Amino acid sequence: MMNKQEIAKKLDGAAVAAQPVEQISLSVKFSEEEAYDIQRLSMEERYSRGDNFVGLKLGFTSYAKMEQMGVHDMIWGRLTKNMWLTNGSQTSLSRFIHPRAEPEIAFLLKKDIDREIGLEEIPEYIESTCAAIEIIDSRYKNFKFSLEDVIADNCSSSAFVLGEWQALPKSLNDLKMSLMFNDEVKQQDSSNAILDNPLLSICNASRLAAKYNQTFPAGSVLLAGAATPAVFVEPGTTVRATVEGMSEASVTFE
Ligand code: OOG
Ligand code: MG
């Protein structure tokens, strides 16, 4: 029977080698709380190699994502410096197992979040916003997992790209969001798909910060979660995420 540290090392090893592993929950039962411990331990492996925490991501904040993956609870994971790809850059598919792209909205924190905050407090905490691409790459075979499995696996996060930061508008509702592969629209929905209001992702992140006794420091990036289902990336694809009124995020896979 593997302990939490062993599971963390196994998942970290799968990410480093870009080789998938069996779903952990098929052989070991563990709780949601234990899953977050495993996530923290596996991220500590990365930090010990010189990588750094730069922010957090929420997952399953839209029905489209919940339905696609069969998981119906909001989750959160950690983003690191090595996951951050320069907007407009090229990256090699070989560092991933079976990457999928999703269109998101990102926020930049201007003040530490260490307690639950309400919608009316958001301008005090958020510096700016932008369009984003998240590249998810489950370390599990066939992208199959339970809620606990995916939390332990840092919520499938593997890379992200940010468009240009811009001032936070009063509302982020009713904005058309698209995911494009080489100018072909692969997915499209309204920003309302994210929690009915993408700004609520900030309140939800603050609730999680309070629940897990975490501080999300000023300067952190927050990914609000995908508005649409994720799409497998193929070689030779320029992936673009657009949010109406914002500059796009793009990355090319070789
Ligand atoms: C889990 C990550 C979900 C999102 O934006 O909803 C996520 C997965 O789908 O593998 O990042
Ligand atoms: Mg995502």
Short mmCIF file of C-alpha atoms and ligand atoms in Angstrom, two decimals:
data_model
loop_
_atom_site.label_atom_id
_atom_site.label_comp_id
_atom_site.label_asym_id
_atom_site.label_seq_id
_atom_site.Cartn_x
_atom_site.Cartn_y
_atom_site.Cartn_z
CA MET A 1 0.00 0.00 0.00
CA MET A 2 1.48 3.34 -1.07
CA ASN A 3 1.56 6.21 1.42
CA LYS A 4 0.86 9.84 0.52
CA GLN A 5 4.51 10.66 -0.14
CA GLU A 6 4.87 7.65 -2.44
CA ILE A 7 1.74 8.59 -4.40
CA ALA A 8 3.03 12.18 -4.69
CA LYS A 9 6.37 10.94 -6.06
CA LYS A 10 4.65 8.61 -8.50
CA LEU A 11 2.51 11.45 -9.92
CA ASP A 12 5.49 13.79 -10.04
CA GLY A 13 7.52 11.11 -11.86
CA ALA A 14 4.72 10.62 -14.39
CA ALA A 15 4.69 14.36 -15.13
CA VAL A 16 8.48 14.55 -15.48
CA ALA A 17 8.68 11.48 -17.75
CA ALA A 18 5.47 12.40 -19.65
CA GLN A 19 4.33 8.80 -19.10
CA PRO A 20 0.83 8.07 -17.78
CA VAL A 21 0.12 5.92 -14.70
CA GLU A 22 -2.88 3.90 -13.52
CA GLN A 23 -5.56 5.75 -11.59
CA ILE A 24 -4.43 5.70 -7.94
CA SER A 25 -7.95 5.28 -6.50
CA LEU A 26 -8.28 1.86 -8.19
CA SER A 27 -5.72 0.47 -5.74
CA VAL A 28 -5.67 2.91 -2.78
CA LYS A 29 -8.66 4.64 -1.18
CA PHE A 30 -8.02 8.19 -0.01
CA SER A 31 -10.17 11.17 0.99
CA GLU A 32 -10.47 14.59 -0.66
CA GLU A 33 -8.44 16.08 2.19
CA GLU A 34 -5.71 13.46 1.72
CA ALA A 35 -5.79 14.20 -2.01
CA TYR A 36 -4.94 17.86 -1.33
CA ASP A 37 -2.08 16.71 0.92
CA ILE A 38 -0.77 14.52 -1.91
CA GLN A 39 -1.06 17.49 -4.30
CA ARG A 40 0.97 19.66 -1.91
CA LEU A 41 3.62 16.95 -1.52
CA SER A 42 3.94 16.38 -5.25
CA MET A 43 4.28 20.14 -5.84
CA GLU A 44 6.99 20.26 -3.17
CA GLU A 45 8.93 17.82 -5.35
CA ARG A 46 8.81 20.39 -8.15
CA TYR A 47 9.76 23.28 -5.86
CA SER A 48 12.76 21.25 -4.64
CA ARG A 49 13.99 21.23 -8.27
CA GLY A 50 13.85 25.02 -8.39
CA ASP A 51 10.32 25.60 -9.69
CA ASN A 52 8.12 28.19 -7.91
CA PHE A 53 4.47 28.74 -7.02
CA VAL A 54 2.98 31.53 -9.17
CA GLY A 55 -0.75 31.09 -8.63
CA LEU A 56 -3.72 28.83 -8.58
CA LYS A 57 -6.34 27.40 -10.89
CA LEU A 58 -9.91 26.41 -10.35
CA GLY A 59 -11.41 23.43 -12.13
CA PHE A 60 -14.95 22.32 -12.91
CA THR A 61 -16.39 25.81 -12.62
CA SER A 62 -18.53 25.23 -15.74
CA TYR A 63 -21.16 22.58 -16.48
CA ALA A 64 -19.45 21.87 -19.80
CA LYS A 65 -16.29 20.74 -17.98
CA MET A 66 -18.16 18.81 -15.30
CA GLU A 67 -20.12 16.92 -17.94
CA GLN A 68 -17.05 16.24 -20.08
CA MET A 69 -15.07 14.74 -17.20
CA GLY A 70 -17.89 13.28 -15.08
CA VAL A 71 -16.73 15.14 -11.95
CA HIS A 72 -19.14 17.54 -10.28
CA ASP A 73 -17.23 19.38 -7.56
CA MET A 74 -15.07 22.45 -7.85
CA ILE A 75 -11.36 21.74 -7.38
CA TRP A 76 -8.20 23.83 -7.13
CA GLY A 77 -4.60 23.29 -8.07
CA ARG A 78 -1.29 25.13 -8.03
CA LEU A 79 0.40 26.90 -10.96
CA THR A 80 4.19 27.12 -11.18
CA LYS A 81 6.68 29.23 -13.08
CA ASN A 82 7.70 26.33 -15.35
CA MET A 83 4.07 25.90 -16.47
CA TRP A 84 3.91 29.50 -17.67
CA LEU A 85 4.43 29.67 -21.46
CA THR A 86 5.17 32.99 -23.13
CA ASN A 87 2.24 34.32 -25.14
CA GLY A 88 2.82 33.69 -28.87
CA SER A 89 5.63 31.20 -28.25
CA GLN A 90 6.18 27.68 -29.58
CA THR A 91 6.36 24.58 -27.43
CA SER A 92 7.07 20.93 -28.03
CA LEU A 93 4.28 18.37 -27.71
CA SER A 94 6.81 15.84 -26.47
CA ARG A 95 6.86 17.29 -22.95
CA PHE A 96 3.18 16.34 -22.58
CA ILE A 97 1.30 13.01 -22.38
CA HIS A 98 -2.05 13.82 -24.04
CA PRO A 99 -2.53 17.58 -23.71
CA ARG A 100 -5.88 19.31 -24.07
CA ALA A 101 -6.47 23.06 -24.37
CA GLU A 102 -9.26 25.11 -22.83
CA PRO A 103 -10.24 28.80 -22.99
CA GLU A 104 -10.14 30.61 -19.67
CA ILE A 105 -10.05 34.01 -17.99
CA ALA A 106 -7.18 34.89 -15.63
CA PHE A 107 -6.84 37.41 -12.79
CA LEU A 108 -3.81 39.04 -11.18
CA LEU A 109 -4.06 39.53 -7.41
CA LYS A 110 -2.97 42.90 -6.03
CA LYS A 111 -3.52 42.01 -2.37
CA ASP A 112 -3.07 38.78 -0.38
CA ILE A 113 -6.23 36.69 -0.18
CA ASP A 114 -6.33 34.91 3.17
CA ARG A 115 -10.03 35.04 4.01
CA GLU A 116 -13.38 34.77 2.28
CA ILE A 117 -14.20 37.87 0.24
CA GLY A 118 -17.46 39.07 -1.33
CA LEU A 119 -18.13 40.28 -4.90
CA GLU A 120 -18.14 43.93 -3.76
CA GLU A 121 -14.57 43.57 -2.42
CA ILE A 122 -13.10 42.31 -5.70
CA PRO A 123 -11.76 45.67 -7.00
CA GLU A 124 -9.66 45.91 -3.84
CA TYR A 125 -8.03 42.53 -4.49
CA ILE A 126 -7.71 42.27 -8.27
CA GLU A 127 -5.18 44.26 -10.30
CA SER A 128 -6.10 43.09 -13.81
CA THR A 129 -7.57 40.39 -16.02
CA CYS A 130 -6.80 38.70 -19.36
CA ALA A 131 -7.74 35.90 -21.76
CA ALA A 132 -5.89 32.66 -21.05
CA ILE A 133 -5.29 29.16 -22.37
CA GLU A 134 -4.91 26.33 -19.93
CA ILE A 135 -3.18 23.16 -21.14
CA ILE A 136 -4.33 20.25 -19.01
CA ASP A 137 -2.51 16.93 -19.19
CA SER A 138 -3.80 14.31 -16.76
CA ARG A 139 -1.07 12.01 -15.52
CA TYR A 140 -3.64 9.17 -15.60
CA LYS A 141 -4.11 6.79 -18.51
CA ASN A 142 -6.93 7.82 -20.86
CA PHE A 143 -7.55 11.03 -18.85
CA LYS A 144 -9.73 8.95 -16.48
CA PHE A 145 -9.95 9.80 -12.78
CA SER A 146 -12.10 10.19 -9.67
CA LEU A 147 -12.42 13.53 -7.86
CA GLU A 148 -9.69 12.46 -5.40
CA ASP A 149 -7.41 11.24 -8.21
CA VAL A 150 -7.57 14.53 -10.12
CA ILE A 151 -6.98 16.64 -6.99
CA ALA A 152 -3.91 14.55 -6.11
CA ASP A 153 -2.69 15.09 -9.68
CA ASN A 154 -2.75 18.89 -9.22
CA CYS A 155 -6.00 19.07 -11.18
CA SER A 156 -4.33 18.01 -14.46
CA SER A 157 -2.55 21.36 -14.77
CA SER A 158 0.51 21.34 -16.97
CA ALA A 159 0.85 24.69 -18.74
CA PHE A 160 -0.88 28.03 -19.27
CA VAL A 161 -0.59 31.08 -21.49
CA LEU A 162 -1.79 34.58 -20.64
CA GLY A 163 -2.89 37.34 -23.01
CA GLU A 164 -2.10 40.96 -22.20
CA TRP A 165 -3.25 42.13 -18.78
CA GLN A 166 -5.92 44.82 -18.83
CA ALA A 167 -7.83 46.76 -16.19
CA LEU A 168 -10.67 44.84 -14.58
CA PRO A 169 -14.00 45.93 -16.09
CA LYS A 170 -17.08 46.25 -13.85
CA SER A 171 -18.59 43.11 -15.33
CA LEU A 172 -17.23 40.03 -17.08
CA ASN A 173 -20.64 38.72 -18.04
CA ASP A 174 -21.91 38.01 -21.58
CA LEU A 175 -18.48 37.98 -23.25
CA LYS A 176 -18.02 35.60 -26.16
CA MET A 177 -15.16 33.16 -25.49
CA SER A 178 -13.59 30.97 -28.18
CA LEU A 179 -10.98 28.29 -28.47
CA MET A 180 -9.39 28.18 -31.92
CA PHE A 181 -6.98 25.76 -33.58
CA ASN A 182 -5.32 27.35 -36.64
CA ASP A 183 -8.22 29.81 -37.11
CA GLU A 184 -10.85 27.07 -36.85
CA VAL A 185 -13.28 27.59 -33.96
CA LYS A 186 -13.22 24.41 -31.86
CA GLN A 187 -15.30 25.58 -28.89
CA GLN A 188 -17.31 28.68 -28.10
CA ASP A 189 -19.51 29.86 -25.26
CA SER A 190 -20.37 32.89 -23.19
CA SER A 191 -18.21 33.85 -20.20
CA ASN A 192 -21.36 33.21 -18.13
CA ALA A 193 -20.54 29.50 -18.48
CA ILE A 194 -17.98 30.07 -15.72
CA LEU A 195 -20.04 30.03 -12.50
CA ASP A 196 -22.68 32.31 -14.15
CA ASN A 197 -20.16 35.09 -13.51
CA PRO A 198 -16.36 34.62 -13.84
CA LEU A 199 -15.80 37.10 -10.99
CA LEU A 200 -17.32 34.54 -8.64
CA SER A 201 -14.21 32.40 -9.22
CA ILE A 202 -12.34 34.93 -7.08
CA CYS A 203 -14.86 34.59 -4.24
CA ASN A 204 -14.65 30.81 -4.54
CA ALA A 205 -10.85 30.87 -4.49
CA SER A 206 -11.03 33.00 -1.33
CA ARG A 207 -13.38 30.49 0.27
CA LEU A 208 -10.91 27.70 -0.54
CA ALA A 209 -8.04 29.81 0.85
CA ALA A 210 -9.92 30.10 4.13
CA LYS A 211 -10.93 26.42 4.18
CA TYR A 212 -7.40 25.10 3.51
CA ASN A 213 -5.67 27.73 5.62
CA GLN A 214 -3.78 29.06 2.61
CA THR A 215 -2.82 32.57 1.64
CA PHE A 216 -2.86 33.40 -2.05
CA PRO A 217 -0.26 36.16 -2.18
CA ALA A 218 -0.40 39.47 -4.04
CA GLY A 219 1.11 38.95 -7.50
CA SER A 220 -0.46 35.48 -7.89
CA VAL A 221 -2.28 34.48 -11.05
CA LEU A 222 -5.74 32.92 -10.75
CA LEU A 223 -7.21 30.84 -13.57
CA ALA A 224 -11.00 30.90 -13.28
CA GLY A 225 -11.69 27.54 -15.00
CA ALA A 226 -12.67 26.67 -18.56
CA ALA A 227 -15.82 28.03 -20.18
CA THR A 228 -16.05 25.07 -22.61
CA PRO A 229 -14.97 21.41 -22.86
CA ALA A 230 -11.23 20.92 -23.45
CA VAL A 231 -9.90 19.79 -26.86
CA PHE A 232 -6.93 17.50 -27.59
CA VAL A 233 -4.00 19.34 -29.14
CA GLU A 234 -2.34 18.04 -32.32
CA PRO A 235 1.15 18.75 -33.61
CA GLY A 236 1.42 21.83 -35.83
CA THR A 237 -1.47 23.60 -34.12
CA THR A 238 -1.59 27.22 -33.10
CA VAL A 239 -4.03 27.32 -30.20
CA ARG A 240 -5.74 30.62 -29.48
CA ALA A 241 -8.14 31.67 -26.74
CA THR A 242 -10.18 34.81 -27.22
CA VAL A 243 -12.43 36.68 -24.84
CA GLU A 244 -14.53 39.48 -26.34
CA GLY A 245 -12.87 42.84 -25.69
CA MET A 246 -9.54 41.37 -24.55
CA SER A 247 -6.30 40.62 -26.36
CA GLU A 248 -5.90 36.94 -27.27
CA ALA A 249 -3.62 34.29 -25.78
CA SER A 250 -1.85 31.95 -28.19
CA VAL A 251 0.72 29.18 -28.31
CA THR A 252 1.95 26.91 -31.11
CA PHE A 253 2.60 23.19 -30.62
CA GLU A 254 5.34 21.60 -32.68
C1 OOG B 1 -9.34 18.65 -14.66
C2 OOG B 1 -9.06 20.13 -14.72
C3 OOG B 1 -10.30 20.97 -14.95
C4 OOG B 1 -11.10 23.31 -15.67
O1 OOG B 1 -10.79 24.40 -16.16
O2 OOG B 1 -12.28 22.99 -15.44
C5 OOG B 1 -9.99 22.35 -15.35
C6 OOG B 1 -9.46 18.00 -16.03
O3 OOG B 1 -10.42 18.29 -16.75
O4 OOG B 1 -8.60 17.17 -16.35
O5 OOG B 1 -8.86 22.77 -15.48
MG MG B 2 -8.75 24.64 -16.59
#
